[in-house]
Coordinates of C-alpha atoms in Angstrom, one line a residue:
M684 CA 20.8 1.8 29.1
N685 CA 19.1 3.9 31.9
A686 CA 15.3 3.7 32.0
N687 CA 15.8 5.8 35.3
K688 CA 16.4 9.0 33.6
Y689 CA 13.0 9.0 31.7
S690 CA 9.4 9.7 33.3
P691 CA 6.5 10.3 31.4
G692 CA 5.8 14.7 29.6
Y693 CA 2.3 13.8 29.7
F694 CA -0.8 14.8 31.7
P695 CA -3.8 12.3 31.5
P696 CA -7.1 14.0 32.0
K697 CA -8.7 13.1 35.7
T698 CA -11.6 11.6 34.6
S699 CA -11.7 7.9 34.0
E700 CA -14.7 7.5 32.3
Y701 CA -14.4 8.0 28.3
R702 CA -17.0 7.0 25.8
W703 CA -15.0 6.6 22.8
V704 CA -13.5 3.0 24.3
R705 CA -17.0 1.4 23.1
K706 CA -16.6 2.2 19.3
D707 CA -14.8 -0.1 17.2
H708 CA -14.3 2.6 14.1
P709 CA -15.2 5.7 12.6
D710 CA -18.3 6.1 10.8
K711 CA -17.4 8.7 8.6
A712 CA -14.1 10.1 7.0
P713 CA -12.7 13.0 8.9
F714 CA -11.9 16.5 7.2
W715 CA -8.4 15.8 5.7
C716 CA -6.2 18.5 5.8
S717 CA -2.4 17.8 3.8
V718 CA 0.6 19.3 5.4
D719 CA 3.1 18.2 2.8
L720 CA 4.1 21.0 1.4
R721 CA 4.5 23.0 4.6
D722 CA 5.3 20.6 8.0
G723 CA 6.4 17.9 5.2
N724 CA 8.7 20.5 3.2
Q725 CA 10.3 21.9 6.0
A726 CA 11.5 18.4 6.9
L727 CA 13.0 17.4 3.5
I728 CA 16.9 17.5 3.2
V729 CA 15.9 19.7 0.2
P730 CA 12.8 21.3 0.4
M731 CA 11.0 21.7 -3.1
S732 CA 11.6 24.1 -5.5
L733 CA 8.8 26.4 -6.7
E734 CA 8.1 24.2 -9.8
E735 CA 8.0 21.5 -7.9
K736 CA 6.0 22.8 -5.2
L737 CA 3.2 23.7 -8.0
E738 CA 3.0 20.1 -8.8
F739 CA 3.1 18.7 -5.5
F740 CA -0.3 20.7 -4.7
K741 CA -1.9 19.3 -8.2
L742 CA -1.1 15.9 -7.1
L743 CA -2.8 16.7 -3.7
C744 CA -6.1 18.1 -5.8
D745 CA -5.8 14.9 -7.5
I746 CA -6.2 13.0 -4.6
G747 CA -9.1 14.7 -3.0
F748 CA -7.7 16.8 -0.7
K749 CA -9.7 20.0 -0.2
E750 CA -7.9 21.6 2.1
I751 CA -4.1 21.8 2.0
E752 CA -1.5 24.2 4.2
V753 CA 0.6 25.5 1.3
G754 CA 3.5 26.8 3.4
F755 CA 4.6 29.7 6.4
P756 CA 4.7 32.5 4.4
A757 CA 6.9 34.4 6.3
A758 CA 9.4 31.6 6.7
S759 CA 11.2 32.0 3.1
Q760 CA 10.8 33.7 -0.3
T761 CA 10.1 30.4 -1.7
E762 CA 7.1 30.3 0.6
Y763 CA 5.9 33.4 0.5
E764 CA 6.1 33.5 -3.6
F765 CA 4.3 30.1 -3.8
L766 CA 1.3 31.4 -2.3
R767 CA 1.8 34.3 -4.0
T768 CA 1.7 32.2 -7.5
L769 CA -1.7 29.8 -6.1
I770 CA -3.4 32.9 -5.9
E771 CA -2.8 35.5 -8.4
Q772 CA -2.2 32.8 -11.2
D773 CA -5.5 31.3 -9.9
L774 CA -4.5 27.5 -9.6
I775 CA -6.3 27.0 -6.6
P776 CA -9.6 24.3 -7.4
D777 CA -12.8 26.3 -6.4
D778 CA -13.6 23.4 -3.6
V779 CA -10.4 23.7 -2.4
T780 CA -9.1 25.6 0.7
I781 CA -5.3 26.4 1.5
Q782 CA -3.7 26.9 4.6
V783 CA -0.9 28.7 6.2
L784 CA 0.9 28.8 9.1
T785 CA 2.2 31.1 11.0
Q786 CA 3.7 31.6 14.8
C787 CA 1.7 34.4 17.5
R788 CA 4.1 36.8 16.8
E789 CA 3.0 40.2 14.7
H790 CA 5.6 40.4 12.4
I791 CA 4.6 36.8 10.9
I792 CA 1.4 37.3 11.5
R793 CA 1.5 40.3 9.2
K794 CA 3.9 38.8 7.0
T795 CA 1.2 36.3 6.2
F796 CA -1.9 38.3 5.6
E797 CA 0.3 40.2 3.2
A798 CA 1.1 36.8 1.1
I799 CA -3.2 35.5 1.5
Q800 CA -3.9 39.0 0.2
G801 CA -7.4 38.1 -2.6
A802 CA -7.0 34.5 -1.5
P803 CA -10.6 33.0 -2.3
K804 CA -10.5 30.7 0.7
A805 CA -7.6 30.7 3.2
V806 CA -7.4 29.0 7.0
V807 CA -4.9 31.3 8.9
H808 CA -3.2 28.8 11.1
F809 CA -1.8 30.3 14.0
Y810 CA 0.0 28.7 17.2
N811 CA 2.1 29.2 20.5
S812 CA 3.5 26.4 22.3
T813 CA 2.0 25.6 25.8
S814 CA 3.9 22.7 27.3
K815 CA 5.2 22.8 30.6
A816 CA 8.7 21.8 29.6
Q817 CA 8.2 24.8 26.7
R818 CA 6.8 27.1 29.3
E819 CA 9.6 26.5 31.8
Q820 CA 13.0 26.0 30.0
V821 CA 12.6 28.1 26.4
F822 CA 10.3 30.9 26.7
K823 CA 10.7 30.8 30.6
K824 CA 7.3 32.3 31.1
S825 CA 4.2 31.5 33.6
M826 CA 1.1 30.1 32.3
E827 CA -0.8 33.3 32.2
E828 CA 1.9 35.2 29.8
I829 CA 2.1 32.2 27.4
K830 CA -2.0 32.4 26.9
E831 CA -1.7 35.7 26.8
I832 CA 0.4 35.3 23.8
A833 CA -2.3 33.4 22.2
L834 CA -4.4 36.0 22.9
D835 CA -2.7 38.7 21.4
G836 CA -2.4 36.4 18.2
A837 CA -6.0 36.3 18.4
R838 CA -7.0 39.6 18.2
L839 CA -4.4 40.7 15.6
V840 CA -5.6 38.0 13.7
K841 CA -9.1 38.8 13.9
Q842 CA -8.0 42.3 13.3
L843 CA -5.9 42.2 9.9
S844 CA -8.3 39.5 8.5
Q845 CA -11.3 42.5 8.1
E846 CA -8.1 45.2 6.7
Y847 CA -7.0 42.8 3.7
D848 CA -9.0 41.6 1.2
G849 CA -9.6 37.4 1.1
N850 CA -12.2 35.1 2.8
F851 CA -10.3 33.8 6.3
L852 CA -11.2 31.4 8.0
F853 CA -8.8 30.5 11.5
E854 CA -7.4 28.1 12.9
Y855 CA -5.3 27.8 16.4
S856 CA -3.2 25.1 18.2
P857 CA -1.6 24.9 21.5
E858 CA 1.7 23.5 20.4
S859 CA 3.3 20.6 21.9
F860 CA -0.6 20.0 23.5
T861 CA 0.3 16.3 24.5
G862 CA 3.1 17.7 27.0
T863 CA 0.6 20.4 28.4
E864 CA -1.5 20.2 31.6
P865 CA -4.8 19.5 29.7
D866 CA -7.3 22.2 31.7
F867 CA -4.1 24.9 30.6
A868 CA -4.8 23.7 26.9
L869 CA -8.5 24.1 27.3
D870 CA -8.3 27.6 29.4
V871 CA -6.0 29.1 26.7
C872 CA -8.3 27.1 23.9
N873 CA -11.6 28.6 24.8
A874 CA -10.4 32.1 25.2
V875 CA -8.9 32.2 22.1
I876 CA -12.5 30.6 21.0
D877 CA -14.1 33.5 23.0
I878 CA -12.0 36.4 20.9
M879 CA -12.4 34.5 17.1
E880 CA -16.4 34.3 17.6
P881 CA -17.1 31.3 15.1
T882 CA -20.3 30.2 14.1
P883 CA -21.9 27.0 12.8
D884 CA -22.0 28.7 9.5
R885 CA -18.6 30.3 9.6
P886 CA -16.8 27.6 12.2
M887 CA -13.1 27.6 13.7
I888 CA -10.5 24.8 13.6
I889 CA -9.0 24.2 17.1
N890 CA -6.3 22.0 16.7
L891 CA -4.9 19.4 19.1
P892 CA -1.5 18.2 17.9
V893 CA 0.9 15.4 18.7
T894 CA 3.7 17.6 18.5
V895 CA 5.5 14.9 20.1
E896 CA 4.5 11.5 20.8
M897 CA 4.7 11.0 24.6
S898 CA 2.5 8.8 25.8
L899 CA 0.4 5.5 24.6
P900 CA -2.4 6.3 21.9
H901 CA -5.3 5.5 24.2
V902 CA -4.0 8.5 26.3
Y903 CA -4.1 11.2 23.5
A904 CA -7.8 10.0 22.8
N905 CA -8.2 10.6 26.5
Q906 CA -7.3 13.9 26.3
I907 CA -9.3 14.6 23.0
E908 CA -12.4 13.6 24.1
Y909 CA -11.7 15.4 27.3
C910 CA -11.2 18.9 25.6
S911 CA -14.2 18.0 23.4
D912 CA -16.8 17.8 25.9
R913 CA -15.6 21.3 27.1
L914 CA -14.2 23.5 24.9
H915 CA -16.6 27.1 24.3
N916 CA -19.1 26.9 21.4
R917 CA -18.4 23.0 20.4
Q918 CA -21.3 23.5 17.6
S919 CA -18.9 26.1 15.9
I920 CA -15.7 24.1 16.6
I921 CA -14.2 21.9 14.1
L922 CA -12.0 19.9 16.6
S923 CA -8.4 18.5 14.7
T924 CA -5.8 16.5 15.3
H925 CA -1.8 16.4 13.7
P926 CA 0.1 13.6 15.6
H927 CA 3.3 13.1 14.8
N928 CA 5.2 10.0 15.0
D929 CA 8.2 9.8 17.8
R930 CA 6.9 6.2 19.4
G931 CA 5.6 4.7 16.1
T932 CA 2.0 5.2 16.8
G933 CA 1.2 7.9 15.0
V934 CA -1.5 6.1 13.1
A935 CA -3.4 4.5 16.5
D936 CA -3.0 8.4 17.5
T937 CA -5.3 9.6 14.8
E938 CA -7.8 6.6 14.6
L939 CA -8.5 6.4 18.5
A940 CA -8.4 10.5 18.1
L941 CA -11.4 9.8 15.5
L942 CA -13.4 8.0 18.0
A943 CA -13.1 10.4 20.9
G944 CA -14.5 13.5 18.9
A945 CA -11.7 14.5 16.2
Q946 CA -13.1 15.6 13.1
R947 CA -10.5 16.6 11.0
V948 CA -6.5 15.1 10.2
E949 CA -3.6 17.0 9.6
C950 CA -1.3 14.9 7.8
C951 CA 1.3 13.7 4.7
L952 CA 1.6 11.6 2.4
F953 CA 3.9 8.4 3.6
G954 CA 4.1 10.1 7.0
N955 CA 6.8 12.4 6.0
G956 CA 7.7 15.1 8.4
E957 CA 9.3 16.4 11.3
R958 CA 12.2 13.8 12.7
T959 CA 10.0 10.7 12.8
G960 CA 7.4 12.1 10.5
N961 CA 4.1 13.0 10.8
V962 CA 0.5 10.9 10.4
D963 CA 0.4 8.9 6.9
A964 CA -2.7 9.9 5.1
I965 CA -2.6 6.8 2.8
T966 CA -2.2 4.5 6.4
L967 CA -5.1 6.3 8.2
A968 CA -7.3 6.8 4.4
M969 CA -7.1 3.0 3.4
N970 CA -7.9 1.6 6.7
M971 CA -11.2 3.2 6.3
L972 CA -11.5 1.8 3.0
V973 CA -10.9 -1.3 4.1
L974 CA -13.3 -1.3 7.0
G975 CA -16.0 -0.2 4.3
V976 CA -15.7 3.3 5.1
D977 CA -15.2 5.5 2.1
P978 CA -12.1 7.9 3.1
G979 CA -13.1 10.0 0.1
L980 CA -9.1 10.2 -0.9
D981 CA -8.3 8.3 -3.8
F982 CA -5.0 6.4 -3.7
S983 CA -6.2 4.2 -6.8
N984 CA -3.2 4.4 -9.0
M985 CA -0.3 4.3 -6.4
P986 CA 2.6 3.4 -8.5
E987 CA 2.2 7.0 -10.0
I988 CA 1.8 8.3 -6.5
V989 CA 4.8 7.1 -5.3
E990 CA 6.7 8.0 -8.2
T991 CA 5.5 11.8 -8.0
Y992 CA 6.3 11.9 -4.3
E993 CA 9.7 10.5 -4.4
R994 CA 10.5 12.7 -7.3
L995 CA 9.6 15.8 -5.9
T996 CA 10.6 14.9 -2.3
R997 CA 13.8 13.0 -2.9
M998 CA 12.4 10.8 -0.1
H999 CA 12.3 6.6 -0.1
V1000 CA 8.8 5.1 0.0
H1001 CA 9.8 1.7 2.4
D1002 CA 9.0 -1.2 0.7
R1003 CA 7.6 -2.3 3.7
Q1004 CA 5.7 0.7 3.9
P1005 CA 1.6 -0.2 4.3
Y1006 CA -0.4 0.1 1.0
A1007 CA 2.1 1.3 -1.1
G1008 CA 5.5 -0.5 -0.6
S1009 CA 6.6 -2.7 -3.4
L1010 CA 6.7 -5.8 -0.8
V1011 CA 3.5 -4.9 0.9
F1012 CA 1.7 -7.7 -0.9
A1013 CA 4.4 -10.1 -1.5
A1014 CA 3.6 -13.5 -0.5
F1015 CA 7.1 -15.6 -0.7
S1016 CA 6.1 -18.1 1.5
G1017 CA 4.5 -21.1 0.4
S1018 CA 1.3 -21.5 3.0
H1019 CA 0.9 -17.7 2.4
Q1020 CA 1.1 -18.9 -1.4
D1021 CA -1.0 -21.3 -1.2
A1022 CA -4.1 -19.6 0.9
I1023 CA -4.1 -17.0 -1.6
A1024 CA -4.4 -18.5 -4.7
K1025 CA -7.5 -20.8 -3.2
G1026 CA -8.8 -17.3 -1.7
M1027 CA -8.9 -16.2 -5.4
K1028 CA -10.1 -19.0 -6.8
C1029 CA -13.4 -18.8 -4.3
K1030 CA -13.3 -15.3 -4.9
E1031 CA -14.4 -15.4 -8.8
E1032 CA -16.9 -17.8 -7.4
D1033 CA -18.7 -15.5 -4.9
P1034 CA -21.8 -14.1 -6.1
E1035 CA -21.3 -10.8 -4.2
G1036 CA -17.7 -10.0 -4.9
R1037 CA -17.0 -9.2 -1.7
W1038 CA -13.1 -9.4 -0.4
T1039 CA -12.3 -12.1 1.6
V1040 CA -9.2 -13.2 0.2
P1041 CA -6.4 -14.8 3.1
Y1042 CA -3.3 -12.9 3.8
L1043 CA -4.3 -9.7 1.7
P1044 CA -6.3 -7.3 3.9
I1045 CA -7.2 -5.2 0.5
D1046 CA -7.3 -6.3 -3.9
P1047 CA -4.2 -5.1 -4.7
Q1048 CA -5.8 -4.1 -7.8
D1049 CA -7.8 -1.1 -6.4
L1050 CA -4.3 0.6 -5.8
S1051 CA -3.4 -0.2 -9.7
R1052 CA -1.6 -3.4 -8.3
T1053 CA -1.3 -7.2 -10.0
Y1054 CA -1.5 -10.0 -8.7
D1055 CA 0.8 -11.5 -10.4
A1056 CA 3.8 -9.1 -10.6
D1057 CA 3.0 -7.9 -6.8
V1058 CA 1.3 -10.7 -4.6
I1059 CA 3.1 -14.1 -5.7
R1060 CA 6.7 -13.8 -5.6
V1061 CA 9.0 -16.6 -5.9
N1062 CA 11.7 -17.2 -3.9
S1063 CA 13.5 -20.7 -1.9
Q1064 CA 10.6 -20.0 0.9
S1065 CA 7.8 -20.0 -1.8
G1066 CA 5.2 -23.2 -2.7
K1067 CA 4.0 -25.1 -5.4
G1068 CA 0.5 -23.1 -4.9
G1069 CA 2.4 -20.3 -5.5
I1070 CA 4.3 -21.2 -8.1
G1071 CA 1.2 -22.7 -9.7
Y1072 CA -0.9 -20.0 -9.3
I1073 CA 1.3 -17.7 -11.7
L1074 CA 1.7 -20.3 -14.6
E1075 CA -2.1 -20.9 -14.6
T1076 CA -2.9 -16.7 -14.1
R1077 CA 0.3 -15.2 -16.6
Y1078 CA 0.3 -18.3 -18.9
G1079 CA -2.4 -20.2 -18.8
Y1080 CA -1.1 -23.8 -17.4
N1081 CA -2.9 -25.5 -15.0
L1082 CA -1.0 -28.1 -13.9
P1083 CA -1.9 -31.6 -12.3
P1084 CA -1.8 -31.6 -8.6
K1085 CA 1.3 -34.0 -8.1
M1086 CA 3.1 -32.3 -11.6
R1087 CA 2.4 -28.9 -9.6
E1088 CA 4.2 -29.7 -6.5
D1089 CA 7.1 -31.3 -8.7
F1090 CA 7.8 -28.1 -10.7
G1091 CA 7.4 -26.6 -7.3
Y1092 CA 10.4 -28.1 -6.2
K1093 CA 12.3 -27.4 -9.6
V1094 CA 11.6 -24.1 -9.3
K1095 CA 12.7 -23.6 -5.4
D1096 CA 15.4 -25.7 -6.1
I1097 CA 16.8 -23.0 -9.0
S1098 CA 15.9 -20.0 -6.6
D1099 CA 18.0 -21.5 -3.9
R1100 CA 21.1 -22.0 -5.7
H1101 CA 21.0 -18.7 -7.2
H1102 CA 20.2 -16.9 -3.9
S1103 CA 17.6 -14.6 -6.2
E1104 CA 13.8 -14.5 -6.4
L1105 CA 12.5 -15.5 -9.9
K1106 CA 10.3 -13.6 -11.9
P1107 CA 7.3 -14.6 -13.8
D1108 CA 9.1 -15.3 -17.4
E1109 CA 12.0 -16.7 -15.4
I1110 CA 9.4 -18.9 -14.0
F1111 CA 7.7 -20.3 -17.4
E1112 CA 10.9 -20.2 -18.6
I1113 CA 11.7 -23.4 -16.5
F1114 CA 8.6 -25.2 -16.9
Q1115 CA 9.3 -24.6 -20.7
S1116 CA 12.7 -26.3 -20.1
A1117 CA 12.1 -28.9 -17.9
Y1118 CA 8.7 -30.3 -19.2
L1119 CA 7.0 -28.5 -22.5
N1120 CA 7.5 -30.0 -26.2
L1121 CA 10.1 -31.8 -25.3
A1122 CA 12.4 -33.7 -28.5
A1123 CA 15.1 -34.7 -26.6
P1124 CA 17.4 -37.0 -25.4
A1125 CA 15.4 -40.2 -26.9
F1126 CA 11.7 -39.1 -28.1
D1127 CA 11.0 -37.3 -31.0
I1128 CA 8.0 -37.9 -32.2
H1129 CA 6.7 -35.8 -35.5
E1130 CA 4.1 -37.8 -36.9
A1131 CA 1.3 -40.2 -35.8
H1132 CA -1.7 -41.6 -38.1
F1133 CA -4.3 -43.2 -36.9
I1134 CA -6.9 -46.4 -38.5
Q1135 CA -10.4 -46.7 -37.8
G1136 CA -11.5 -49.9 -37.8
K1137 CA -12.7 -52.9 -35.9
T1138 CA -10.3 -51.8 -33.5
L1139 CA -8.3 -48.1 -33.6
K1140 CA -4.8 -48.5 -34.7
A1141 CA -1.8 -46.1 -34.3
I1142 CA 1.5 -45.5 -36.6
V1143 CA 3.8 -43.4 -35.1
S1144 CA 6.8 -42.0 -36.5
A1145 CA 9.2 -40.9 -34.4
I1146 CA 13.4 -40.7 -33.8
Y1147 CA 14.2 -42.6 -31.0
Q1148 CA 18.2 -42.0 -29.7
G1149 CA 19.0 -41.2 -32.7
E1150 CA 17.1 -43.5 -35.3
E1151 CA 14.2 -43.0 -37.2
V1152 CA 11.5 -45.5 -36.7
E1153 CA 7.9 -46.6 -37.3
W1154 CA 6.0 -48.2 -34.4
Y1155 CA 2.6 -49.7 -34.8
A1156 CA -0.1 -50.6 -31.9
S1157 CA -3.8 -50.5 -31.7
G1158 CA -5.4 -49.1 -28.2
N1159 CA -9.3 -48.4 -26.9
G1160 CA -8.3 -44.5 -28.0
R1161 CA -5.5 -42.5 -29.9
L1162 CA -3.2 -41.7 -27.2
N1163 CA -3.4 -45.2 -25.5
A1164 CA -2.7 -46.5 -28.9
V1165 CA 0.3 -44.5 -29.7
N1166 CA 1.3 -45.6 -25.7
N1167 CA 1.4 -49.0 -26.6
A1168 CA 3.3 -48.1 -30.1
I1169 CA 5.3 -47.1 -28.2
K1170 CA 6.1 -49.9 -25.6
G1171 CA 6.0 -52.3 -28.0
G1172 CA 9.3 -50.7 -29.9
T1173 CA 11.4 -50.0 -26.4
S1174 CA 10.3 -52.2 -24.2
L1175 CA 9.7 -49.5 -21.4
E1176 CA 7.7 -50.0 -18.7
Y1177 CA 5.6 -47.7 -17.0
T1178 CA 2.2 -46.9 -16.5
L1179 CA 0.5 -44.0 -18.0
E1180 CA -0.4 -42.6 -14.6
T1181 CA -2.3 -39.1 -15.3
Y1182 CA -3.7 -37.3 -18.0
T1183 CA -5.2 -34.2 -18.2
E1184 CA -6.1 -31.7 -20.8
H1185 CA -8.0 -28.1 -21.3
S1186 CA -7.6 -25.3 -23.8
L1187 CA -5.1 -22.7 -24.1
S1188 CA -6.6 -19.4 -24.7
N1189 CA -3.9 -17.1 -23.9
N1190 CA -1.4 -18.8 -26.2
S1191 CA -2.0 -17.7 -29.6
S1192 CA 0.3 -20.3 -31.7
A1193 CA -1.4 -23.6 -29.2
S1194 CA -5.1 -23.8 -28.7
A1195 CA -4.3 -26.9 -26.3
A1196 CA -2.2 -27.9 -23.3
C1197 CA -1.6 -31.5 -22.2
Y1198 CA -0.1 -33.2 -19.0
V1199 CA 1.1 -36.7 -18.8
G1200 CA 2.3 -38.4 -15.4
L1201 CA 4.5 -41.5 -15.9
L1202 CA 4.6 -44.0 -13.2
W1203 CA 7.8 -46.3 -13.0
P1204 CA 8.6 -49.7 -11.9
D1205 CA 11.2 -48.2 -9.1
G1206 CA 8.4 -45.6 -7.9
S1207 CA 9.7 -42.5 -9.2
R1208 CA 6.9 -40.2 -11.7
T1209 CA 7.9 -38.3 -14.7
W1210 CA 5.9 -35.5 -16.0
G1211 CA 5.4 -34.1 -19.4
A1212 CA 3.2 -31.3 -20.9
G1213 CA 2.3 -30.8 -24.5
T1214 CA 0.8 -27.9 -26.4
D1215 CA -0.2 -27.7 -30.4
S1216 CA -3.7 -26.6 -32.1
D1217 CA -4.2 -30.4 -32.1
I1218 CA -5.4 -31.4 -28.8
I1219 CA -4.4 -35.1 -29.5
F1220 CA -1.0 -34.3 -30.7
A1221 CA -0.5 -32.2 -27.9
G1222 CA -1.1 -35.5 -25.6
I1223 CA 1.3 -37.2 -27.8
L1224 CA 4.2 -34.5 -27.6
A1225 CA 3.4 -34.4 -23.5
L1226 CA 3.6 -38.6 -23.2
A1227 CA 6.9 -37.8 -25.1
S1228 CA 8.5 -34.4 -23.0
A1229 CA 7.6 -37.9 -19.5
L1230 CA 9.3 -40.2 -21.7
N1231 CA 12.7 -37.8 -22.2
N1232 CA 12.4 -36.8 -18.4
R1233 CA 13.1 -40.7 -17.7
F1234 CA 16.2 -40.3 -20.1
I1235 CA 17.5 -37.1 -18.4
Q1236 CA 16.6 -38.6 -15.0
E1237 CA 19.2 -41.1 -15.4
E1238 CA 22.0 -39.4 -17.1
K1239 CA 21.7 -37.1 -14.0
E1240 CA 21.7 -40.4 -11.7
A1241 CA 24.7 -41.7 -14.1
L1242 CA 26.8 -38.5 -13.6
A1243 CA 26.4 -38.1 -9.9

């Protein structure tokens, strides 16, 4: 790859002092303008139909966009009809301004005004390319000739706005601004401003687009601040940005431009647009939200937005798309899962409810995502913390730490052998088959009675290795007495090392869960869990399950 064939095509401003570098984030949301229905639509393999554009327009209104570029009405009949449908059927909400795009060419400007006749409020966005490359290679015109194209367009737009019925505002873009000398771009924009004569009550939009990304984001921010400080009638100007994503830094371009004086952003959902796309409205808005700045856009029902977008555009939202992708909150790593699980517990105990959970910059529930299905995802890389978290939060089982570790190894082993992710229901099935209320291969305890005298006596009825048995023993508690009865009847040697219990409110067939851990003379441990409406019998079932796991363990060793 020959790097010598490339050289920078941008023009840094000739100054070295910038104020924006001392800011850490915007203190308020910009004016948002969606260009999904124009810039985004023209970039689709199959542009949207009239009906699809109407549904997309409603989606954008529901999200909260107050400015929506609805098309290039001179480009096609569908674009023209869509605009007329919005106006004639009164489909534009009172607080929404539509925007249309036109080149600085007379017949296109006239067709545009025909399309927006009677619009309640519309921005006429006119533009011409000003970059050095386009001047020299495409138009073969001088700076003065390029400037005159812009001024002729401005004069005609102003004239027609007085001849046609409607409420019109104006926007001008020096297209390919990033490849234009800043002083020339300023000269053209200021000449256009002088013609349009905006006022603070009826401001004009000057849009300085990243038509093609050519530089690091800070260079664009320098260009924005340089121009912002030198625009005519600045109090009557809304400075806008329209970044594309050729270098993959469209979001950074925009965020730094906002620090540098930009007040408005033209953007698309999920970064759709020409080539590598426009800047992503969702990433920008959610980045603001997690910094404590209200973006003024509502992406709380993210799954529905994704579904609608994919259906109407026939595009796919990548699994790793920030905030929206199916895997962006997924933690497969054991250490990540453990940190998230512990962070979630701390969050429950925080009276202020501040979101500080490790590895999750935003609460997935704010985007209609769930912790168990979207955050803790289990495969062979997962750990006991995440696996235990799913079992506890989804099914109500809070395993002792050492049992959680034992269970984690079983789950990871199955995932590794199958080379697949395990869903929550599959994890619960593994838990049930490995520990819960096991009645085979050796112990099936179906009754236990207690006689209270000077000491507590247990009578245990069971099937042990296929035979009906009845065992008796005393103890200092019910489970201790049952445990003594089993030891006396079987001559098994072990220590009941761990016993925990808790209520099981989210399981209608059982109200109690118990866990038993047994330590065997060879140093190994077996675990069991039991559930029952009677917490005593739940403990007995857990003990039987742990004993059965010893026999299962020995059978596996014998087969090996």
